[in-house]
Short mmCIF file of C-alpha atoms in Angstrom, two decimals:
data_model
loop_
_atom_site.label_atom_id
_atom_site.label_comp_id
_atom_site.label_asym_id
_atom_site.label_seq_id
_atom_site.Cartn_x
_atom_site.Cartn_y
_atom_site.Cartn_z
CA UNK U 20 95.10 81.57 99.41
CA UNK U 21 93.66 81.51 102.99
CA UNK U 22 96.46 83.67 104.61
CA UNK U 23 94.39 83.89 107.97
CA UNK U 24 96.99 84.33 110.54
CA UNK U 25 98.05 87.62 108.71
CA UNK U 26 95.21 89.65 110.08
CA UNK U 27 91.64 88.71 111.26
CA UNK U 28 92.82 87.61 114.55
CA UNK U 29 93.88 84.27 112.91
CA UNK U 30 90.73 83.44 111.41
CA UNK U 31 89.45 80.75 109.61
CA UNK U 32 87.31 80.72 106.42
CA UNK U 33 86.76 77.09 106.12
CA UNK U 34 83.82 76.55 108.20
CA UNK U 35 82.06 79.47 106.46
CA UNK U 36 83.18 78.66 103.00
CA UNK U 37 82.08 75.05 103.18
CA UNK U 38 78.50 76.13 103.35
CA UNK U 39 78.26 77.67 100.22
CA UNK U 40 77.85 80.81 99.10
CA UNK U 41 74.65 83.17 100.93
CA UNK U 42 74.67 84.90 97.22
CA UNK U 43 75.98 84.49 94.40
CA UNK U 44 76.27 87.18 91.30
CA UNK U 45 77.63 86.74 87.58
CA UNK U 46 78.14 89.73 85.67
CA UNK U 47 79.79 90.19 81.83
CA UNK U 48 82.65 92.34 82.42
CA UNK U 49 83.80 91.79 78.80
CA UNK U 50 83.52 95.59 77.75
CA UNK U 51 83.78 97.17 81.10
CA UNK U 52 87.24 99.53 81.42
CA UNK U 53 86.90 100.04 85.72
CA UNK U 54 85.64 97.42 87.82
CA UNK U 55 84.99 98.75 91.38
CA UNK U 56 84.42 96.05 93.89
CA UNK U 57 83.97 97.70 97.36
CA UNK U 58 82.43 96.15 100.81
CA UNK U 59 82.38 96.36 104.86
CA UNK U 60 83.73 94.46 107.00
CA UNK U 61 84.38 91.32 104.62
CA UNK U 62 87.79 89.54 103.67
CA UNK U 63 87.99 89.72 99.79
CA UNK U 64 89.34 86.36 98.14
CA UNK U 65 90.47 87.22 94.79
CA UNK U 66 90.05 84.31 92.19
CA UNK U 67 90.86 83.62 88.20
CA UNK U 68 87.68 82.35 86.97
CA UNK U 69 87.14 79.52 84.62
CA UNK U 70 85.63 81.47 81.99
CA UNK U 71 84.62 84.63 80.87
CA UNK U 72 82.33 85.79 83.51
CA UNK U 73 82.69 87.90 86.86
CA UNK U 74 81.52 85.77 89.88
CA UNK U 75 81.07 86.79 93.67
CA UNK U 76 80.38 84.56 96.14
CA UNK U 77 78.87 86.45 99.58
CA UNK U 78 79.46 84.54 102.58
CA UNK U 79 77.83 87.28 105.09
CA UNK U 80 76.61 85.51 108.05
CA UNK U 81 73.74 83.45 106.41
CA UNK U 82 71.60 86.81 105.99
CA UNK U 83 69.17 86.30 103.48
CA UNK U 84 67.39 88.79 101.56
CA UNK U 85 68.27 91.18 98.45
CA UNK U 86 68.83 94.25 100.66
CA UNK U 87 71.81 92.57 101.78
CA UNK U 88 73.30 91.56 99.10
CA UNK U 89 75.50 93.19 96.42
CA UNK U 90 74.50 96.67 94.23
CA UNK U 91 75.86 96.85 91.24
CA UNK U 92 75.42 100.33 89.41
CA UNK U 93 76.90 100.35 85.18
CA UNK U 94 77.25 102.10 82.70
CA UNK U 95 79.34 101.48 79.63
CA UNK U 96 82.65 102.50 81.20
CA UNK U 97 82.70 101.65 84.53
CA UNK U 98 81.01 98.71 86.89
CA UNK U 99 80.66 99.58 90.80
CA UNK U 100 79.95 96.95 93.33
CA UNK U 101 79.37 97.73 96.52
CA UNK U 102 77.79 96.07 99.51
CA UNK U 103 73.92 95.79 100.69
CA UNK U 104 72.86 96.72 103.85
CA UNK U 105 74.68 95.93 107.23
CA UNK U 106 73.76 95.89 110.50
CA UNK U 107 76.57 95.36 112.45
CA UNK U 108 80.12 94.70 111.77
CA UNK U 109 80.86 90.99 111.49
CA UNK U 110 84.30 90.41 110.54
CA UNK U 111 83.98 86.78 110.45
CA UNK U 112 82.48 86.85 106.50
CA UNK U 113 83.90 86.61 103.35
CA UNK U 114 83.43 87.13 99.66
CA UNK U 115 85.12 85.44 96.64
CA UNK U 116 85.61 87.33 93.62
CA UNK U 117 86.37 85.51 90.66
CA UNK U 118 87.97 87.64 87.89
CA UNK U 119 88.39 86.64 84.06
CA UNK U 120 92.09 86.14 82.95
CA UNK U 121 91.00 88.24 79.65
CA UNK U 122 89.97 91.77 82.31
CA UNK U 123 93.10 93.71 81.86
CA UNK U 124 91.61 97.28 82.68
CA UNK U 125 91.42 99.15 85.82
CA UNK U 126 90.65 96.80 88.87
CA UNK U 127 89.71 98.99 92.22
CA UNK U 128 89.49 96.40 95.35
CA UNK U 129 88.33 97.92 98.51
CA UNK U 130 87.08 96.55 102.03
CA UNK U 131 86.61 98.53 104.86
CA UNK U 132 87.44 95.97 108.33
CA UNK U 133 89.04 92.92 106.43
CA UNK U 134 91.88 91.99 104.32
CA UNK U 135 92.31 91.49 100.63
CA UNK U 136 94.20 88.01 99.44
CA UNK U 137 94.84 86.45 96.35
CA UNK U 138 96.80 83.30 95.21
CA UNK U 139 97.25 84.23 91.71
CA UNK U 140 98.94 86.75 89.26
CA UNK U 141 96.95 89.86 87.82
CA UNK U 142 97.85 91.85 84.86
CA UNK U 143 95.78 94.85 84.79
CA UNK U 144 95.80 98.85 83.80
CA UNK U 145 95.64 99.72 87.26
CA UNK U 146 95.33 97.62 90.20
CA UNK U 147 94.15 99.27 93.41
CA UNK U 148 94.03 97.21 96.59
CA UNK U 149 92.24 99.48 100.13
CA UNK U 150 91.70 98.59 103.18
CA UNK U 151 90.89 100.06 106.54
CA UNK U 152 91.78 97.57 109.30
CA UNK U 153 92.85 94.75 107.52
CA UNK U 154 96.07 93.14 105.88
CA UNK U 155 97.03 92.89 101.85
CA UNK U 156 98.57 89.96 100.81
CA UNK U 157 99.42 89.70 97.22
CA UNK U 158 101.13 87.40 94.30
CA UNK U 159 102.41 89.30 91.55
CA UNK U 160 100.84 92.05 90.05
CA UNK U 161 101.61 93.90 86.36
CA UNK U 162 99.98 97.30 85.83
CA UNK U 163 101.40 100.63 85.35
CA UNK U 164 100.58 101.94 88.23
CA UNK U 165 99.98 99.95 91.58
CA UNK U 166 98.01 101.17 94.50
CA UNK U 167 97.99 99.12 98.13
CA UNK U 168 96.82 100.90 101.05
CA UNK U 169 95.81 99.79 104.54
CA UNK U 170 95.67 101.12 108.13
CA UNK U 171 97.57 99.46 111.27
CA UNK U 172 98.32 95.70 109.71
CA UNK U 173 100.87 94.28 107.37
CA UNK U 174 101.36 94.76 103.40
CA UNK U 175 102.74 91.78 101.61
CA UNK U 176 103.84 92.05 97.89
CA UNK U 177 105.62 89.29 96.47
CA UNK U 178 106.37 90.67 93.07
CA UNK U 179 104.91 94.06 91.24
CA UNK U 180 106.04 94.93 87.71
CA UNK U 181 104.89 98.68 87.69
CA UNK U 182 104.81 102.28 89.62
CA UNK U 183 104.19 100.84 93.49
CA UNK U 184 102.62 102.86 95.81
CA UNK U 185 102.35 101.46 98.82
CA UNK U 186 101.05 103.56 101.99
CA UNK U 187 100.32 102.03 105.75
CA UNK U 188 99.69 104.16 108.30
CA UNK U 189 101.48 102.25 110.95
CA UNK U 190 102.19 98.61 109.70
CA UNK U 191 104.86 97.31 108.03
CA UNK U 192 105.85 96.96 104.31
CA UNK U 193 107.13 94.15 102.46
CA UNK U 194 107.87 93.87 98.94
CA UNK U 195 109.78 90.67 98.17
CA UNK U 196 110.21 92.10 94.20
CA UNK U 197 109.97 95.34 92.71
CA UNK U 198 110.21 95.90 88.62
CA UNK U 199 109.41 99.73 88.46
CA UNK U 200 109.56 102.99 90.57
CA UNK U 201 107.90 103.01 93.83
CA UNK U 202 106.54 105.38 96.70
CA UNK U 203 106.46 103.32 100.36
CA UNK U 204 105.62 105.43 103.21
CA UNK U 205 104.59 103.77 107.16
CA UNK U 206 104.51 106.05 110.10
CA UNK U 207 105.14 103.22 112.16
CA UNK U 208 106.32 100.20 111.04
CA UNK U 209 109.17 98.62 109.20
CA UNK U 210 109.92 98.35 105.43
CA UNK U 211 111.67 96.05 103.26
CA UNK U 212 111.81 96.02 99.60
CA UNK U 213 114.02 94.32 96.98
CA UNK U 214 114.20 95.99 93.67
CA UNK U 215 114.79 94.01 90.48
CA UNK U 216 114.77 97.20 88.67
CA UNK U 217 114.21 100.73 89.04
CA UNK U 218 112.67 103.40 86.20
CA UNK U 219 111.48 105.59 88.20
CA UNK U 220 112.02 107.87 91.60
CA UNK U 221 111.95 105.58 94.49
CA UNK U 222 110.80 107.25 97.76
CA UNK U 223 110.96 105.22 101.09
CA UNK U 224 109.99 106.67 104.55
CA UNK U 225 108.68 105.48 108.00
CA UNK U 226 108.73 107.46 111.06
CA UNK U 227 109.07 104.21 113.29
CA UNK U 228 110.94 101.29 111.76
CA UNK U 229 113.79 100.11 109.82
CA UNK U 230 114.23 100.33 106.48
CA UNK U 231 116.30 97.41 104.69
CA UNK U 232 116.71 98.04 100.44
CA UNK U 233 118.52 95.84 98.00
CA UNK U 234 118.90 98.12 95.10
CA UNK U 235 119.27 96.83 91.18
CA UNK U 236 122.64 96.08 90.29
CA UNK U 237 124.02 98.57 86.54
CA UNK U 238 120.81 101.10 87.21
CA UNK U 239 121.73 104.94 87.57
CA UNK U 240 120.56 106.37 90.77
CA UNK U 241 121.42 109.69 92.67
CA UNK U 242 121.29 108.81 96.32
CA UNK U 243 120.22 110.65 99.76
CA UNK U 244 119.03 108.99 102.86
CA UNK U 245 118.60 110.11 106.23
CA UNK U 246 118.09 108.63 109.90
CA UNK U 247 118.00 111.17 112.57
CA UNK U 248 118.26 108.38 115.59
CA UNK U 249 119.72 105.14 113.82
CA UNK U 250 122.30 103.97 111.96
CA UNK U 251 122.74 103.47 108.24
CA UNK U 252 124.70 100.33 106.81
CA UNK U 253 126.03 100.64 103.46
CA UNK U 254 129.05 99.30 101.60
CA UNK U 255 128.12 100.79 97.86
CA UNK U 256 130.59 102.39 96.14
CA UNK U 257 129.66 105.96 95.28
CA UNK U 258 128.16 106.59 98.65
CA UNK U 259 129.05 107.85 101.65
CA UNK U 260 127.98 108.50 105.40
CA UNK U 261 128.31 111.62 107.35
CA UNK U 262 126.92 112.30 111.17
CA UNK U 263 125.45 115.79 110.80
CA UNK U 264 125.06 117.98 114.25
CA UNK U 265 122.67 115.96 116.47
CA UNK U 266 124.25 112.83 115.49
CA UNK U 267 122.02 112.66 112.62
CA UNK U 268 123.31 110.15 109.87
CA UNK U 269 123.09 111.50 106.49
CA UNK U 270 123.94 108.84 103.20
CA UNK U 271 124.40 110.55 100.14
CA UNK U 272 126.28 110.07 96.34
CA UNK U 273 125.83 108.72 93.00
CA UNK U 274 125.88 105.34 91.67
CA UNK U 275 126.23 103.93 88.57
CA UNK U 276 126.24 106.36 85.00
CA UNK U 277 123.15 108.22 83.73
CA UNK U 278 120.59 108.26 83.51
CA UNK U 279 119.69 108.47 87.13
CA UNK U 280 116.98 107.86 89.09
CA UNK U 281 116.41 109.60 92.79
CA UNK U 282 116.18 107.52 95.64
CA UNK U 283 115.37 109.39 98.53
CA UNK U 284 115.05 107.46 101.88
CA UNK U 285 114.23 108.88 105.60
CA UNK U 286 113.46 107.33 108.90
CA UNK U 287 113.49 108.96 112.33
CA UNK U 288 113.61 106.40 114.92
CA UNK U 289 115.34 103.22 112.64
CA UNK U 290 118.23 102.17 110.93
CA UNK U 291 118.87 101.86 107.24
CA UNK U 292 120.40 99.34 105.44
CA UNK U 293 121.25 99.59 101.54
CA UNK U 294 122.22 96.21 99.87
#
């Protein structure tokens, strides 16, 4: 997946991936139970591989050089990867990761300026996804508990089967499928989330944006939502709207039969709609 126009002011890999690779590194990640894969300023393409092995491609500008290239520090629990030395920020590189189908343990993705994207499903422990600057755009993902974090640009799940935590501090929030509780929280910035199923508490809150939820039909769930300078648009039976003094709009009730979950929704400046 080369999702380019989602963040890195629109740019293309293609060039820079058609020259090959300025380093390449294998690794056996057969017994290893966390892999942490962290760098600078790169865009992380996340891969299956064709066999058994952990491969990353470096695409970093044509430096040559081992200083520049990946460290890896192991021991018999956990792999960290982490990136050489850097002299400047160059947001036009890239690295490939390519990940066995058989690594099902904890997989920590991290990049400090650039965005993570991957084209294919991951079933993992835990699956962690940071970045600073960049976007996150993912397939689906199955782990019991799901971590996406970024800065100022978009978050793009399309399915996660597991706890999702998802935290931007002023982009929005998409989640096109949601199997599993979930935290989402955006100081500035919209979010919209479809739930095929809930298990857990689901907590939803920007500061900044609309908030548009399409909640699992026969699921339990006590309900309380707040807007202190929208609207809220519900139809649901068991809940109901009130304006509270400062024509704050208050949604609040029970749906369904036990046992609940708690939903607890809040925007200030945004309207909420419940589906």
């Amino acid at each position: 997946m080369q999702d380019n126009n989602n963040n890195n002011d629109s740019f293309d890999f293609s060039e820079i991936l058609s020259k090959g690779p300025d380093n390449c590194l294998i690794l056996d990640v057969s017994s290893v139970k966390t892999l942490q894969i962290g760098y600078q300023a790169e865009t992380l393409f996340l891969h299956k591989a064709t066999d058994e092995k952990l491969t990353i491609k470096e695409y970093i500008n044509g430096l040559s050089g081992s200083e520049y290239y990946a460290k890896v520090n192991a021991n018999r629990f956990k792999t960290t990867i982490r990136y050489g030395r850097r002299e400047e920020v160059n947001k036009n590189t890239c690295v490939e990761i390519y990940i066995p189908d058989s690594f099902k343990n904890e997989l920590l993705l991290s990049t400090q300026y650039g965005s993570i994207f991957t084209d294919t499903d991951w079933k993992t422990d835990r699956f962690v996804a940071e970045t600073t600057e960049g976007s996150i755009l993912l397939n689906t993902v199955t782990a019991p508990r799901i971590r996406l974090v970024t800065s100022v640009s978009p978050i793009h799940i399309l399915c996660s089967r597991g706890f999702t935590d998802i935290h931007s501090v002023s982009g929005p929030i998409f989640a096109d499928q949601i199997d599993g509780g979930a935290r989402l929280a955006t100081s500035s910035g919209p979010i919209r989330a479809t739930f095929l199923s809930l298990d857990n508490v689901l907590e939803c809150e920007t500061l900044n944006g609309d908030i548009e939820l399409t909640l699992p039909e026969h699921t339990g769930m006590k309900v309380d939502g707040v807007s202190k300078r929208g609207e809220i648009f519900c139809d649901m039976n068991g809940l109901s709207i009130k304006t509270k003094p400062g024509n704050v709009k208050n949604i609040s009730g029970s749906i369904g039969s036990k046992p609940f979950q708690n939903v607890r929704i809040s925007t200030i400046n945004g309207n909420i709609t419940l589906n």
